[in-house]
mmCIF file of C-alpha atoms in Angstrom:
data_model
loop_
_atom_site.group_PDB
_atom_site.id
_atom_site.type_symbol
_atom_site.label_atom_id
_atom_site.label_comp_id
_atom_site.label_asym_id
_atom_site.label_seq_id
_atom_site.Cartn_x
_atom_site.Cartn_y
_atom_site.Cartn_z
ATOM 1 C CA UNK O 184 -15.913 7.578 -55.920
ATOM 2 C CA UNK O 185 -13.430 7.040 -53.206
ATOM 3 C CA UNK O 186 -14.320 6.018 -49.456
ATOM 4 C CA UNK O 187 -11.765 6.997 -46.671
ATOM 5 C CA UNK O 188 -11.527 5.226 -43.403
ATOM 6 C CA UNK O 189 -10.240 7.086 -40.124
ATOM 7 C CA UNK O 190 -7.370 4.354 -39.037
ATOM 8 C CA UNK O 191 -7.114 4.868 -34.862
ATOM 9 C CA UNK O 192 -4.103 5.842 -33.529
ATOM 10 C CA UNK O 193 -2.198 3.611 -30.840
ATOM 11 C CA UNK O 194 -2.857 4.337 -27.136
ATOM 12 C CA UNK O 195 -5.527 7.019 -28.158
ATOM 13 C CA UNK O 196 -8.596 6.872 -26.417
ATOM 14 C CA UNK O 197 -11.841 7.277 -28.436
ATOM 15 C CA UNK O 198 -14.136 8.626 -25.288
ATOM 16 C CA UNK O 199 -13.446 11.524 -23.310
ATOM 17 C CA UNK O 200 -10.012 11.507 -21.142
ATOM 18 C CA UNK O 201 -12.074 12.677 -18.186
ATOM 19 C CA UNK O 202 -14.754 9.866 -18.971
ATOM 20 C CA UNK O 203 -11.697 7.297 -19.263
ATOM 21 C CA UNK O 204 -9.889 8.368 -15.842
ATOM 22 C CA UNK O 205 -13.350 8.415 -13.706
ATOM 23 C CA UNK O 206 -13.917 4.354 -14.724
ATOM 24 C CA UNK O 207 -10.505 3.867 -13.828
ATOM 25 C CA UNK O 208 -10.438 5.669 -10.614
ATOM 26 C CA UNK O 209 -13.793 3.219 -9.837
ATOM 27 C CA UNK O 210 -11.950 -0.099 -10.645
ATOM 28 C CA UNK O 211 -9.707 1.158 -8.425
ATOM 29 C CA UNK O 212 -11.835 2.581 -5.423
ATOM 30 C CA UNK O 213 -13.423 -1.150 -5.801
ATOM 31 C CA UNK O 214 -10.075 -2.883 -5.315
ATOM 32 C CA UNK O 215 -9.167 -1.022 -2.579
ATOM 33 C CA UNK O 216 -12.559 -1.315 -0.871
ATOM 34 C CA UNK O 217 -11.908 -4.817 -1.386
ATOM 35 C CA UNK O 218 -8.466 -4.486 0.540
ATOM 36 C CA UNK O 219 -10.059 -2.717 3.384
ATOM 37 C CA UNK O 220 -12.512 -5.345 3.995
ATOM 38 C CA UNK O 221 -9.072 -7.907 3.759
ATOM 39 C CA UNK O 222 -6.879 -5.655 5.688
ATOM 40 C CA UNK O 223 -9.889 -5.185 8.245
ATOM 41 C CA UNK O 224 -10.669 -8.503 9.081
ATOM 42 C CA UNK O 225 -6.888 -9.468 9.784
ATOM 43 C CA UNK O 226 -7.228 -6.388 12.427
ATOM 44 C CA UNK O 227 -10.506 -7.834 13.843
ATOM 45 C CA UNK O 228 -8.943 -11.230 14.094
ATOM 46 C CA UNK O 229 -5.991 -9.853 15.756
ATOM 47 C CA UNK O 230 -8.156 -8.399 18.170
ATOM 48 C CA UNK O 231 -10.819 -11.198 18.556
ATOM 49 C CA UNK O 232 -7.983 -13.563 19.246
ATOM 50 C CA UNK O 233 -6.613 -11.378 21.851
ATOM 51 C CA UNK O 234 -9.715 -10.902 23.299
ATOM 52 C CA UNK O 235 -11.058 -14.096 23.793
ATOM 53 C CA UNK O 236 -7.745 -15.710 24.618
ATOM 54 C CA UNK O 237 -9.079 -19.342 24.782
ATOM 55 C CA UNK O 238 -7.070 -21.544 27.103
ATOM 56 C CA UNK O 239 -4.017 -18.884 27.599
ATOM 57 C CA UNK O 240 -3.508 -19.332 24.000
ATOM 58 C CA UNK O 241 -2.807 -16.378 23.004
ATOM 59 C CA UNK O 242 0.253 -15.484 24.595
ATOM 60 C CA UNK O 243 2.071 -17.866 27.488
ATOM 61 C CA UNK O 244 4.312 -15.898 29.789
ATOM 62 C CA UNK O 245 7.673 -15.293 28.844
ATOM 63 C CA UNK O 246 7.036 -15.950 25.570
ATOM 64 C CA UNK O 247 8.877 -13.417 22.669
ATOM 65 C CA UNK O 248 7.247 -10.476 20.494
ATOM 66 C CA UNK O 249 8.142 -8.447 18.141
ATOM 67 C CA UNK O 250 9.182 -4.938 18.846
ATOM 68 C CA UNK O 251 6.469 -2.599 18.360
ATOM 69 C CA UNK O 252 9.167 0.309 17.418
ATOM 70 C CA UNK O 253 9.744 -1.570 13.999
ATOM 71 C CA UNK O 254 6.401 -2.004 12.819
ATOM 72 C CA UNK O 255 6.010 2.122 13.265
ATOM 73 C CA UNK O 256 8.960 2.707 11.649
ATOM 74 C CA UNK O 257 8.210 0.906 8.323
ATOM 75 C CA UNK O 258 4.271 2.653 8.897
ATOM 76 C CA UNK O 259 6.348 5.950 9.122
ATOM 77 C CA UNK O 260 8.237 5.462 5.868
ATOM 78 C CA UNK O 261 5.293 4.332 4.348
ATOM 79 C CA UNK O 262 3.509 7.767 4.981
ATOM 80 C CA UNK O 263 6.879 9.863 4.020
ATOM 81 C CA UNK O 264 6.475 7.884 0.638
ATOM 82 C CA UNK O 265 3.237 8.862 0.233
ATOM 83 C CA UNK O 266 3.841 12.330 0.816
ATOM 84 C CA UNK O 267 6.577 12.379 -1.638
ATOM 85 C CA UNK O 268 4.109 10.491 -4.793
ATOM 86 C CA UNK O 269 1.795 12.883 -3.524
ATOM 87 C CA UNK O 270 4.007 16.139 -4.151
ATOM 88 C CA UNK O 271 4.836 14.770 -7.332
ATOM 89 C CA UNK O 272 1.553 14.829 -8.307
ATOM 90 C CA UNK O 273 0.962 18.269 -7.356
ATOM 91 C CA UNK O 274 4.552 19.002 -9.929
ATOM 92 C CA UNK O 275 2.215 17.008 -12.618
ATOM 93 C CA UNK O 276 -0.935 19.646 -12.399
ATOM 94 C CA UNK O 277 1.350 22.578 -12.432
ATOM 95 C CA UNK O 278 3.409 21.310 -15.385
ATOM 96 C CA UNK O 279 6.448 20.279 -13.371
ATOM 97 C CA UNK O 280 7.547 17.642 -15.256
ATOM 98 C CA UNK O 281 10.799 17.269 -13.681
ATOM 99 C CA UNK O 282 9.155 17.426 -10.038
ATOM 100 C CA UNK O 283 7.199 14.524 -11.160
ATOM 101 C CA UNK O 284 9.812 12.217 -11.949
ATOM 102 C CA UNK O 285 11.894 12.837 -8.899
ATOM 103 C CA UNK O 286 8.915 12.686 -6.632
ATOM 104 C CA UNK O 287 7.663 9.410 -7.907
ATOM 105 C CA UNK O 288 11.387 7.893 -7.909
ATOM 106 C CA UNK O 289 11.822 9.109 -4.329
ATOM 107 C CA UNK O 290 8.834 7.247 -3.475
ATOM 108 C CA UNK O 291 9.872 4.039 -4.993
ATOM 109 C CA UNK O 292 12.876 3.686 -3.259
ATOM 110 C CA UNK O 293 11.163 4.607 -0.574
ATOM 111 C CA UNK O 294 8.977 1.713 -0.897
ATOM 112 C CA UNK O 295 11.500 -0.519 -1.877
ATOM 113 C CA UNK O 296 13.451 -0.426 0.912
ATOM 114 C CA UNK O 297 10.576 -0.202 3.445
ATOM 115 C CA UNK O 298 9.380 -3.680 1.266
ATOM 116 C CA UNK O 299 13.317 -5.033 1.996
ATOM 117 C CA UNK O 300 13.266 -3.347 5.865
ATOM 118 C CA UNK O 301 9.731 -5.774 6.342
ATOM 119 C CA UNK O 302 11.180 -8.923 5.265
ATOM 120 C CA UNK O 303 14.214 -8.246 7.354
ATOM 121 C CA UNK O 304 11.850 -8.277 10.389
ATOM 122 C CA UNK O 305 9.832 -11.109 9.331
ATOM 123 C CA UNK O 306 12.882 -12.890 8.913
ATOM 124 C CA UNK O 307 14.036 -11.468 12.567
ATOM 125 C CA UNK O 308 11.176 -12.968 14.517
ATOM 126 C CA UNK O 309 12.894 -14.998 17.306
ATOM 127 C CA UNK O 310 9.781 -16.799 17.422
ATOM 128 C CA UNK O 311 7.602 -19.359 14.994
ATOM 129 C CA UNK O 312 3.928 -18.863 13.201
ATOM 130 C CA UNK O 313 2.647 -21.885 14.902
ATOM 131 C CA UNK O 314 4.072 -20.681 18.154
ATOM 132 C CA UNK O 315 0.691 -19.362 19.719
ATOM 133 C CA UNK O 316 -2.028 -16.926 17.887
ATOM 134 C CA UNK O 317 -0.238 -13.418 18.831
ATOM 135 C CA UNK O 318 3.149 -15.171 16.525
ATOM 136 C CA UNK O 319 0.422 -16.357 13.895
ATOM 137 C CA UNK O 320 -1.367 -12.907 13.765
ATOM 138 C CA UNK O 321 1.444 -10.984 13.734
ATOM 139 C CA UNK O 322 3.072 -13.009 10.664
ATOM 140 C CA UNK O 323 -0.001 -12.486 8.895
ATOM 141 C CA UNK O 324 -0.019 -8.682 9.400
ATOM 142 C CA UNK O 325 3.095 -8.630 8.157
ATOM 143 C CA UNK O 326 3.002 -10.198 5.367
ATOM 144 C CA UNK O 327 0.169 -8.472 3.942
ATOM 145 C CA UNK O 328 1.945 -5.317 4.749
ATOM 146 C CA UNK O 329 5.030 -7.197 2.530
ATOM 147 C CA UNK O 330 2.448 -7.762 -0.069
ATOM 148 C CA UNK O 331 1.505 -3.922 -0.034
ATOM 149 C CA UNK O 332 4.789 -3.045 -0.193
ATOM 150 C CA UNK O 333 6.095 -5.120 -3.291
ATOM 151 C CA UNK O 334 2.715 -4.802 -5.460
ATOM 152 C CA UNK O 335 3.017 -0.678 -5.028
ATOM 153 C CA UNK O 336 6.803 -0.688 -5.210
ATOM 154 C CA UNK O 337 5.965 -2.645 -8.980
ATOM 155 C CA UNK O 338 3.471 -0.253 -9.733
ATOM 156 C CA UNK O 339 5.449 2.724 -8.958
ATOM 157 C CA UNK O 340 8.280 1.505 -11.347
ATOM 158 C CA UNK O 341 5.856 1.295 -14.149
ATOM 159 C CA UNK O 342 4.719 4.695 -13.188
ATOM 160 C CA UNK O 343 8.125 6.474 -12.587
ATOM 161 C CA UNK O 344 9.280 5.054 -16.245
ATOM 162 C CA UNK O 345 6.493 6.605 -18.061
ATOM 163 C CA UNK O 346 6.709 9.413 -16.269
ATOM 164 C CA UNK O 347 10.586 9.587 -17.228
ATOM 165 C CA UNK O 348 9.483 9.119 -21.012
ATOM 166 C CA UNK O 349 6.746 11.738 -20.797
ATOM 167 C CA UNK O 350 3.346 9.890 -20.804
ATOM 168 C CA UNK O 351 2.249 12.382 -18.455
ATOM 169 C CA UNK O 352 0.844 15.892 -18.629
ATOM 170 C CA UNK O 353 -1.079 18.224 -16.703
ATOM 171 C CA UNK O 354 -3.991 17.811 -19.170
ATOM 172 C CA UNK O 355 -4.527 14.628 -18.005
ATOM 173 C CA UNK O 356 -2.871 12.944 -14.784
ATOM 174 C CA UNK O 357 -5.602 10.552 -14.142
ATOM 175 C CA UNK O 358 -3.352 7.864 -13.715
ATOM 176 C CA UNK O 359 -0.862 9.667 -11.156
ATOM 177 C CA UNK O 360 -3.584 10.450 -9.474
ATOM 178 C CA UNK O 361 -5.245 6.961 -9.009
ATOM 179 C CA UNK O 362 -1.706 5.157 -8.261
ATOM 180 C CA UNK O 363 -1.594 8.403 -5.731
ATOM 181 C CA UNK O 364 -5.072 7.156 -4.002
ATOM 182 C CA UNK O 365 -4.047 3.354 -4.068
ATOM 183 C CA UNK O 366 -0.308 4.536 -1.852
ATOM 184 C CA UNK O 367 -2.365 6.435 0.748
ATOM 185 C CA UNK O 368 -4.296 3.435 1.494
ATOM 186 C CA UNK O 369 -1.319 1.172 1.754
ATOM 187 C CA UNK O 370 -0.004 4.088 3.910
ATOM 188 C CA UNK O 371 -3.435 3.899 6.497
ATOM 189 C CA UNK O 372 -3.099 -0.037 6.363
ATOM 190 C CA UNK O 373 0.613 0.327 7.269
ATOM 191 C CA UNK O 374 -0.424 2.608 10.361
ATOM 192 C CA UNK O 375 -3.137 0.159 11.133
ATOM 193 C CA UNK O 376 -1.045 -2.660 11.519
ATOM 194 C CA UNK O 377 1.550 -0.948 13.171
ATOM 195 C CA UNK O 378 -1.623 0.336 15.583
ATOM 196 C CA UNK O 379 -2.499 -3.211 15.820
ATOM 197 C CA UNK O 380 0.762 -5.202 16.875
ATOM 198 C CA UNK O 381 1.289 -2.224 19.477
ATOM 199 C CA UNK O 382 -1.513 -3.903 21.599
ATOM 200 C CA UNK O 383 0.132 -7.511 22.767
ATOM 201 C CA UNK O 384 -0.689 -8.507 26.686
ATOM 202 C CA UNK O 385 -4.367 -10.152 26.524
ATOM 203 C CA UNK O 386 -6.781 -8.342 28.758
ATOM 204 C CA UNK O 387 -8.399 -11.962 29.134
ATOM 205 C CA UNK O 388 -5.615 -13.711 31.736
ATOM 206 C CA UNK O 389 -6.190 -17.181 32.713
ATOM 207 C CA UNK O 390 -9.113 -17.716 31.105
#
């Protein structure tokens, strides 16, 4: 009498694909909830420090800020990125293998150079983080966005290079899909801070 034993194969998933994609798509929903409550309160501190203003602290007159045109411009590129990750994913469901590659590498440059354009601008400042609470805000905003940038621009290498070896297919793009969600977020937080720096006089003077 002879017993056989079924020996798994590598990378193969023993539940459903479906079942697989929809716990991963939840981790990920949960991290980026997690990075909307982070990304949220730097906004509402922004703000709240504006606001309140305590002894002119804010911002002293004649003091320097960063151009608000820059801060939209990296937001903008961040969106055009997004666009392009998510037309690659649209290749992916209708087979377009080749769409998908050169969508997602489009995108990562994309990022890349949006990640290099933000530290060029941190790096730009003509003014200090400990200068008053507008230069301390908007160094923080900033670097989160840098944060953003590199982590996705990381993530979208790994993705891109399985892509390019074929790990995809329209049977299952869960994964495209989820990196997808994650760069639409870091698109919205990229318009948020943008939306947030654009506000810089106190409405609070000489209090």
């Amino acid at each position: 009498m002879t017993t056989t034993a079924e020996v798994p194969v590598p990378g193969q998933h023993h539940d459903d694909v479906d079942a697989v994609g929809r716990r991963q798509l939840t981790g990920v929903c949960l991290l980026i909830l997690a990075d909307v409550a982070f990304v949220g309160a730097l906004i509402f501190s922004y703000f709240y420090l504006r606001g309140l203003n305590t002894s002119n602290a804010w911002l002293s007159d004649g003091a320097a800020t960063a151009p608000i045109w820059v801060g939209w411009a990296i937001a903008a590129a961040l969106v055009v990125s997004a666009g392009f990750f998510r037309w690659a994913l649209a290749g992916l469901r209708k087979g377009n293998l080749d769409r998908l590659v050169s969508g997602i590498g489009v995108a990562v440059v994309i990022v890349l150079l949006d990640a290099a354009a933000q530290v060029v601008q941190i790096m730009s400042f003509s003014f200090k983080p400990d200068a008053n609470a507008y230069a301390s805000s908007v160094y923080t905003l900033a670097g989160a966005n840098l944060f953003h940038l590199v982590l996705t621009g990381l993530v979208g290498l790994g993705v891109w290079n399985r892509a390019r070896i074929g790990k995809y297919t329209a049977a299952d793009p869960w994964q495209v899909h989820i990196i997808a969600i994650w760069w639409v977020w870091i698109a919205v937080a990229g318009i948020g801070g943008a939306l947030t720096t654009s506000f810089i006089a106190s409405p609070n003077i000489g209090s």
